[in-house]
mmCIF file with all atom_site columns, C-alpha atoms in Angstrom:
data_model
loop_
_atom_site.group_PDB
_atom_site.id
_atom_site.type_symbol
_atom_site.label_atom_id
_atom_site.label_alt_id
_atom_site.label_comp_id
_atom_site.label_asym_id
_atom_site.label_entity_id
_atom_site.label_seq_id
_atom_site.pdbx_PDB_ins_code
_atom_site.Cartn_x
_atom_site.Cartn_y
_atom_site.Cartn_z
_atom_site.occupancy
_atom_site.B_iso_or_equiv
_atom_site.pdbx_formal_charge
_atom_site.auth_seq_id
_atom_site.auth_comp_id
_atom_site.auth_asym_id
_atom_site.auth_atom_id
_atom_site.pdbx_PDB_model_num
ATOM 1  C CA . UNK Q 1 1  ? 106.441 102.203 86.270  1.00 55.00 ? 1  UNK Q CA 1
ATOM 2  C CA . UNK Q 1 2  ? 105.766 103.967 89.575  1.00 61.00 ? 2  UNK Q CA 1
ATOM 3  C CA . UNK Q 1 3  ? 106.446 102.281 92.882  1.00 65.00 ? 3  UNK Q CA 1
ATOM 4  C CA . UNK Q 1 4  ? 104.145 103.056 95.775  1.00 65.00 ? 4  UNK Q CA 1
ATOM 5  C CA . UNK Q 1 5  ? 104.591 101.335 99.126  1.00 67.00 ? 5  UNK Q CA 1
ATOM 6  C CA . UNK Q 1 6  ? 102.928 102.053 102.442 1.00 64.00 ? 6  UNK Q CA 1
ATOM 7  C CA . UNK Q 1 7  ? 104.058 100.252 105.595 1.00 62.00 ? 7  UNK Q CA 1
ATOM 8  C CA . UNK Q 1 8  ? 102.208 100.694 108.876 1.00 58.00 ? 8  UNK Q CA 1
ATOM 9  C CA . UNK Q 1 9  ? 103.900 100.883 112.269 1.00 57.00 ? 9  UNK Q CA 1
ATOM 10 C CA . UNK Q 1 10 ? 102.358 99.894  115.591 1.00 59.00 ? 10 UNK Q CA 1
ATOM 11 C CA . UNK Q 1 11 ? 101.032 102.862 117.545 1.00 52.00 ? 11 UNK Q CA 1
ATOM 12 C CA . UNK Q 1 12 ? 102.031 103.257 121.173 1.00 56.00 ? 12 UNK Q CA 1
ATOM 13 C CA . UNK Q 1 13 ? 99.441  104.219 123.774 1.00 49.00 ? 13 UNK Q CA 1
ATOM 14 C CA . UNK Q 1 14 ? 98.488  107.876 123.407 1.00 51.00 ? 14 UNK Q CA 1
ATOM 15 C CA . UNK Q 1 15 ? 100.278 108.442 120.105 1.00 59.00 ? 15 UNK Q CA 1
ATOM 16 C CA . UNK Q 1 16 ? 98.918  108.642 116.592 1.00 69.00 ? 16 UNK Q CA 1
ATOM 17 C CA . UNK Q 1 17 ? 99.585  105.857 114.162 1.00 83.00 ? 17 UNK Q CA 1
ATOM 18 C CA . UNK Q 1 18 ? 102.222 106.659 111.572 1.00 84.00 ? 18 UNK Q CA 1
ATOM 19 C CA . UNK Q 1 19 ? 102.801 105.190 108.126 1.00 88.00 ? 19 UNK Q CA 1
ATOM 20 C CA . UNK Q 1 20 ? 105.948 105.237 106.002 1.00 90.00 ? 20 UNK Q CA 1
ATOM 21 C CA . UNK Q 1 21 ? 105.241 106.440 102.464 1.00 92.00 ? 21 UNK Q CA 1
ATOM 22 C CA . UNK Q 1 22 ? 107.657 106.066 99.562  1.00 92.00 ? 22 UNK Q CA 1
ATOM 23 C CA . UNK Q 1 23 ? 107.142 108.117 96.391  1.00 92.00 ? 23 UNK Q CA 1
ATOM 24 C CA . UNK Q 1 24 ? 109.211 108.016 93.192  1.00 92.00 ? 24 UNK Q CA 1
ATOM 25 C CA . UNK Q 1 25 ? 109.933 111.445 91.686  1.00 90.00 ? 25 UNK Q CA 1
ATOM 26 C CA . UNK Q 1 26 ? 111.875 112.498 88.622  1.00 92.00 ? 26 UNK Q CA 1
ATOM 27 C CA . UNK Q 1 27 ? 114.770 114.829 89.422  1.00 89.00 ? 27 UNK Q CA 1
ATOM 28 C CA . UNK Q 1 28 ? 114.556 118.107 87.480  1.00 90.00 ? 28 UNK Q CA 1
ATOM 29 C CA . UNK Q 1 29 ? 118.365 118.424 87.449  1.00 91.00 ? 29 UNK Q CA 1
ATOM 30 C CA . UNK Q 1 30 ? 119.484 115.040 86.135  1.00 93.00 ? 30 UNK Q CA 1
ATOM 31 C CA . UNK Q 1 31 ? 116.272 113.424 84.933  1.00 92.00 ? 31 UNK Q CA 1
ATOM 32 C CA . UNK Q 1 32 ? 116.986 110.376 87.115  1.00 95.00 ? 32 UNK Q CA 1
ATOM 33 C CA . UNK Q 1 33 ? 114.352 108.951 89.418  1.00 94.00 ? 33 UNK Q CA 1
ATOM 34 C CA . UNK Q 1 34 ? 114.658 109.640 93.154  1.00 92.00 ? 34 UNK Q CA 1
ATOM 35 C CA . UNK Q 1 35 ? 112.776 107.948 95.981  1.00 93.00 ? 35 UNK Q CA 1
ATOM 36 C CA . UNK Q 1 36 ? 111.262 110.230 98.622  1.00 91.00 ? 36 UNK Q CA 1
ATOM 37 C CA . UNK Q 1 37 ? 110.475 108.570 101.974 1.00 92.00 ? 37 UNK Q CA 1
ATOM 38 C CA . UNK Q 1 38 ? 108.506 110.193 104.780 1.00 90.00 ? 38 UNK Q CA 1
ATOM 39 C CA . UNK Q 1 39 ? 106.681 109.150 107.952 1.00 90.00 ? 39 UNK Q CA 1
ATOM 40 C CA . UNK Q 1 40 ? 103.201 110.701 107.901 1.00 88.00 ? 40 UNK Q CA 1
ATOM 41 C CA . UNK Q 1 41 ? 100.157 110.396 110.111 1.00 87.00 ? 41 UNK Q CA 1
ATOM 42 C CA . UNK Q 1 42 ? 97.625  107.781 109.180 1.00 86.00 ? 42 UNK Q CA 1
ATOM 43 C CA . UNK Q 1 43 ? 94.963  109.308 106.954 1.00 86.00 ? 43 UNK Q CA 1
ATOM 44 C CA . UNK Q 1 44 ? 97.258  111.884 105.318 1.00 86.00 ? 44 UNK Q CA 1
ATOM 45 C CA . UNK Q 1 45 ? 98.831  109.522 102.764 1.00 87.00 ? 45 UNK Q CA 1
ATOM 46 C CA . UNK Q 1 46 ? 96.869  110.986 99.857  1.00 89.00 ? 46 UNK Q CA 1
ATOM 47 C CA . UNK Q 1 47 ? 98.218  114.478 100.584 1.00 89.00 ? 47 UNK Q CA 1
ATOM 48 C CA . UNK Q 1 48 ? 101.786 113.129 100.475 1.00 87.00 ? 48 UNK Q CA 1
ATOM 49 C CA . UNK Q 1 49 ? 101.275 111.328 97.155  1.00 88.00 ? 49 UNK Q CA 1
ATOM 50 C CA . UNK Q 1 50 ? 99.452  114.289 95.551  1.00 89.00 ? 50 UNK Q CA 1
ATOM 51 C CA . UNK Q 1 51 ? 102.292 116.722 96.435  1.00 79.00 ? 51 UNK Q CA 1
ATOM 52 C CA . UNK Q 1 52 ? 104.853 117.545 93.762  1.00 68.00 ? 52 UNK Q CA 1
#
């Protein structure tokens, strides 16, 4: 079962709001599942989750 979590962080004045996205991928080498975490701009979460 896939795990998808998105946590929002407070934006400071003049900066864009960022979200932390966590995606579970299957490693091509070992076949084990690996979690990929990345801070992305708000509104670009779908691009992160659609990437392979």
